[in-house]
Amino acid sequence: MENLISFCGFDCAQCPAYIATQKDDDEARAAIAKRWSQQFGVEIKPEEVNCDGCTVVEGRHIGYCDECDIRRCGISKGVENCAYCSDYPCSVLNRFFENAPEAKKTLDSIRASL
């Protein structure tokens, strides 16, 4: 499967919610909903596990995606992901990277190739 790098640097193509959505796999949706409900302490229903990827503006998104400041900013600037932004890395991303160093590595790699 091809990489689908989100604004923040995660690979949506590796996300179980994205994979379940693209395969239209209800069993996977149920397993993800159960696991994430326990992990994050919120109720997630299987029918809520639908996502077409962070960078797709009008597609299906799961949970926090529609509220994500990083995603909102990337959409407003019209960039492929944050590595393409003239302000990279910004303070919002740097705070995010404290908990997601793998995302920083991904975006740094893309940025270095530009």
Tab-separated table of C-alpha atoms in Angstrom:
chain	number	residue	atom	x	y	z
A	1	MET	CA	0.000	0.000	0.000
A	2	GLU	CA	1.247	3.474	-0.896
A	3	ASN	CA	2.112	6.012	1.823
A	4	LEU	CA	-0.555	8.604	2.564
A	5	ILE	CA	1.173	11.139	4.793
A	6	SER	CA	-1.151	13.299	6.868
A	7	PHE	CA	-0.499	16.941	7.637
A	8	CYS	CA	1.178	16.044	10.951
A	9	GLY	CA	3.336	13.271	9.522
A	10	PHE	CA	1.385	10.114	10.340
A	11	ASP	CA	0.915	7.620	7.513
A	12	CYS	CA	-2.856	7.282	7.105
A	13	ALA	CA	-2.328	4.233	4.900
A	14	GLN	CA	-1.021	2.392	7.984
A	15	CYS	CA	-3.939	3.438	10.236
A	16	PRO	CA	-6.302	0.573	11.080
A	17	ALA	CA	-9.355	2.858	10.720
A	18	TYR	CA	-8.261	3.923	7.228
A	19	ILE	CA	-7.553	0.311	6.225
A	20	ALA	CA	-10.904	-0.936	7.573
A	21	THR	CA	-12.730	1.855	5.753
A	22	GLN	CA	-11.022	1.227	2.441
A	23	LYS	CA	-11.697	-2.528	2.717
A	24	ASP	CA	-15.242	-1.905	4.034
A	25	ASP	CA	-14.431	-4.397	6.804
A	26	ASP	CA	-17.086	-4.317	9.531
A	27	GLU	CA	-15.277	-6.891	11.687
A	28	ALA	CA	-12.160	-4.729	11.706
A	29	ARG	CA	-14.257	-1.649	12.526
A	30	ALA	CA	-15.733	-3.453	15.554
A	31	ALA	CA	-12.293	-4.564	16.778
A	32	ILE	CA	-10.850	-1.068	16.342
A	33	ALA	CA	-13.809	0.543	18.104
A	34	LYS	CA	-13.415	-1.811	21.063
A	35	ARG	CA	-9.637	-1.356	21.294
A	36	TRP	CA	-9.700	2.432	20.933
A	37	SER	CA	-12.636	2.805	23.347
A	38	GLN	CA	-10.567	1.026	26.005
A	39	GLN	CA	-7.330	2.799	25.083
A	40	PHE	CA	-8.745	6.333	25.009
A	41	GLY	CA	-11.489	5.987	27.635
A	42	VAL	CA	-14.275	7.126	25.301
A	43	GLU	CA	-17.030	5.197	23.605
A	44	ILE	CA	-16.323	4.637	19.932
A	45	LYS	CA	-18.950	2.763	17.961
A	46	PRO	CA	-17.990	0.544	15.017
A	47	GLU	CA	-20.083	2.674	12.663
A	48	GLU	CA	-17.919	5.671	13.633
A	49	VAL	CA	-14.757	3.953	12.387
A	50	ASN	CA	-14.660	5.435	8.892
A	51	CYS	CA	-11.798	7.468	7.483
A	52	ASP	CA	-10.586	8.365	4.003
A	53	GLY	CA	-7.383	10.004	5.244
A	54	CYS	CA	-6.518	13.276	6.912
A	55	THR	CA	-5.672	15.241	3.789
A	56	VAL	CA	-8.973	14.454	2.061
A	57	VAL	CA	-11.038	17.543	2.811
A	58	GLU	CA	-14.559	16.284	2.056
A	59	GLY	CA	-14.098	12.581	2.833
A	60	ARG	CA	-14.960	10.587	5.944
A	61	HIS	CA	-12.905	11.284	9.063
A	62	ILE	CA	-12.794	9.690	12.468
A	63	GLY	CA	-13.030	11.388	15.840
A	64	TYR	CA	-10.738	14.316	16.398
A	65	CYS	CA	-9.756	14.877	12.755
A	66	ASP	CA	-12.375	17.558	12.093
A	67	GLU	CA	-11.206	19.465	15.189
A	68	CYS	CA	-7.438	19.036	14.672
A	69	ASP	CA	-5.651	22.405	14.530
A	70	ILE	CA	-2.775	20.937	12.513
A	71	ARG	CA	-5.176	19.583	9.898
A	72	ARG	CA	-7.180	22.813	9.787
A	73	CYS	CA	-4.021	24.836	9.254
A	74	GLY	CA	-2.744	22.532	6.499
A	75	ILE	CA	-6.064	22.717	4.676
A	76	SER	CA	-6.195	26.512	4.973
A	77	LYS	CA	-2.653	26.811	3.575
A	78	GLY	CA	-3.337	24.313	0.807
A	79	VAL	CA	-0.220	22.232	1.499
A	80	GLU	CA	0.164	18.512	0.816
A	81	ASN	CA	1.363	18.094	4.405
A	82	CYS	CA	3.205	20.281	6.894
A	83	ALA	CA	6.637	19.505	5.415
A	84	TYR	CA	5.614	21.675	2.446
A	85	CYS	CA	4.706	24.662	4.646
A	86	SER	CA	6.985	27.711	4.698
A	87	ASP	CA	6.491	27.874	8.484
A	88	TYR	CA	7.691	24.293	9.082
A	89	PRO	CA	8.140	23.377	11.879
A	90	CYS	CA	5.786	25.643	13.792
A	91	SER	CA	5.212	25.727	17.544
A	92	VAL	CA	2.014	23.658	17.242
A	93	LEU	CA	3.890	20.893	15.419
A	94	ASN	CA	6.814	21.020	17.833
A	95	ARG	CA	4.433	20.386	20.752
A	96	PHE	CA	2.824	17.542	18.812
A	97	PHE	CA	6.229	16.020	18.005
A	98	GLU	CA	6.982	15.672	21.732
A	99	ASN	CA	4.480	12.780	21.724
A	100	ALA	CA	4.973	11.672	18.123
A	101	PRO	CA	8.684	11.675	17.237
A	102	GLU	CA	8.086	9.249	14.362
A	103	ALA	CA	5.855	11.848	12.698
A	104	LYS	CA	8.675	14.401	12.942
A	105	LYS	CA	11.092	11.978	11.286
A	106	THR	CA	8.652	11.471	8.427
A	107	LEU	CA	8.095	15.184	7.843
A	108	ASP	CA	11.806	16.006	8.256
A	109	SER	CA	12.596	13.404	5.596
A	110	ILE	CA	10.051	14.875	3.193
A	111	ARG	CA	11.281	18.407	3.904
A	112	ALA	CA	14.885	17.406	3.216
A	113	SER	CA	13.886	16.062	-0.199
A	114	LEU	CA	12.194	19.302	-1.304
